[in-house]
Amino acid sequence: MSIEILEKLEAKVQMAVDTISLLQMEIEELKEKNATLEQESSELRSGRGSLEEENQRLREDHQQWQARIRALLGKMDDVE
């Protein structure tokens, strides 16, 4: 009778060891995915910063063009 109990206990311990091993492998995979996602996130943030700078530059260019056009239109009004 005690041999049966020991065999059941051994089976449960083995199942627990197997489960722990699988969970450790899953943790390692998730750590790798997390590292990859962190790198992608960093790259996207960097790209976003570049786009924001370009957007600001384009807005400034747009404002300069508007000022030039207004000045030209003002000169045309003076001619009439």
CSV table of C-alpha atoms in Angstrom, one decimal:
chain,number,residue,atom,x,y,z
A,1,MET,CA,0.0,0.0,0.0
A,2,SER,CA,2.8,2.5,0.9
A,3,ILE,CA,4.5,1.7,-2.5
A,4,GLU,CA,1.4,2.8,-4.3
A,5,ILE,CA,1.3,6.0,-2.3
A,6,LEU,CA,5.0,6.6,-3.0
A,7,GLU,CA,4.4,6.0,-6.8
A,8,LYS,CA,1.5,8.4,-6.8
A,9,LEU,CA,3.6,11.0,-4.9
A,10,GLU,CA,6.5,10.4,-7.3
A,11,ALA,CA,4.2,10.9,-10.3
A,12,LYS,CA,2.9,14.1,-8.8
A,13,VAL,CA,6.4,15.4,-8.1
A,14,GLN,CA,7.5,14.5,-11.7
A,15,MET,CA,4.4,16.3,-13.0
A,16,ALA,CA,5.3,19.4,-10.9
A,17,VAL,CA,8.9,19.3,-12.1
A,18,ASP,CA,7.7,19.0,-15.7
A,19,THR,CA,5.3,21.9,-15.2
A,20,ILE,CA,8.0,24.1,-13.6
A,21,SER,CA,10.3,23.3,-16.6
A,22,LEU,CA,7.6,24.3,-19.1
A,23,LEU,CA,6.9,27.5,-17.2
A,24,GLN,CA,10.6,28.4,-17.0
A,25,MET,CA,10.8,27.9,-20.8
A,26,GLU,CA,7.7,30.1,-21.3
A,27,ILE,CA,9.2,32.8,-19.0
A,28,GLU,CA,12.4,32.8,-21.1
A,29,GLU,CA,10.4,33.1,-24.3
A,30,LEU,CA,8.4,36.0,-22.8
A,31,LYS,CA,11.5,37.7,-21.7
A,32,GLU,CA,12.9,37.5,-25.2
A,33,LYS,CA,9.7,38.8,-26.7
A,34,ASN,CA,9.6,41.6,-24.1
A,35,ALA,CA,13.2,42.6,-25.0
A,36,THR,CA,12.2,42.7,-28.7
A,37,LEU,CA,9.2,44.8,-28.0
A,38,GLU,CA,11.2,47.2,-25.9
A,39,GLN,CA,13.6,47.6,-28.7
A,40,GLU,CA,10.8,48.2,-31.2
A,41,SER,CA,9.2,50.7,-28.9
A,42,SER,CA,12.5,52.6,-28.5
A,43,GLU,CA,12.9,52.7,-32.3
A,44,LEU,CA,9.3,53.9,-32.7
A,45,ARG,CA,9.9,56.6,-30.1
A,46,SER,CA,13.0,57.7,-31.9
A,47,GLY,CA,11.2,57.8,-35.2
A,48,ARG,CA,8.3,59.7,-33.7
A,49,GLY,CA,10.8,62.3,-32.4
A,50,SER,CA,12.2,62.7,-35.9
A,51,LEU,CA,8.8,63.1,-37.4
A,52,GLU,CA,7.8,65.7,-34.8
A,53,GLU,CA,10.9,67.7,-35.7
A,54,GLU,CA,10.2,67.5,-39.4
A,55,ASN,CA,6.6,68.4,-38.7
A,56,GLN,CA,7.7,71.5,-36.8
A,57,ARG,CA,10.1,72.5,-39.6
A,58,LEU,CA,7.4,72.1,-42.2
A,59,ARG,CA,5.0,74.2,-40.1
A,60,GLU,CA,7.6,76.9,-39.9
A,61,ASP,CA,8.2,76.8,-43.6
A,62,HIS,CA,4.5,77.0,-44.2
A,63,GLN,CA,4.2,80.1,-42.0
A,64,GLN,CA,7.1,81.7,-43.9
A,65,TRP,CA,5.4,81.0,-47.2
A,66,GLN,CA,2.2,82.5,-45.9
A,67,ALA,CA,4.0,85.6,-44.8
A,68,ARG,CA,5.7,86.0,-48.2
A,69,ILE,CA,2.4,85.5,-50.0
A,70,ARG,CA,0.7,88.1,-47.7
A,71,ALA,CA,3.6,90.5,-48.4
A,72,LEU,CA,3.2,90.0,-52.2
A,73,LEU,CA,-0.6,90.5,-52.0
A,74,GLY,CA,0.0,93.6,-50.0
A,75,LYS,CA,2.3,94.9,-52.7
A,76,MET,CA,-0.3,94.1,-55.3
A,77,ASP,CA,-2.9,96.1,-53.4
A,78,ASP,CA,-0.5,99.0,-53.3
A,79,VAL,CA,-0.1,98.9,-57.1
A,80,GLU,CA,-3.8,99.1,-57.7
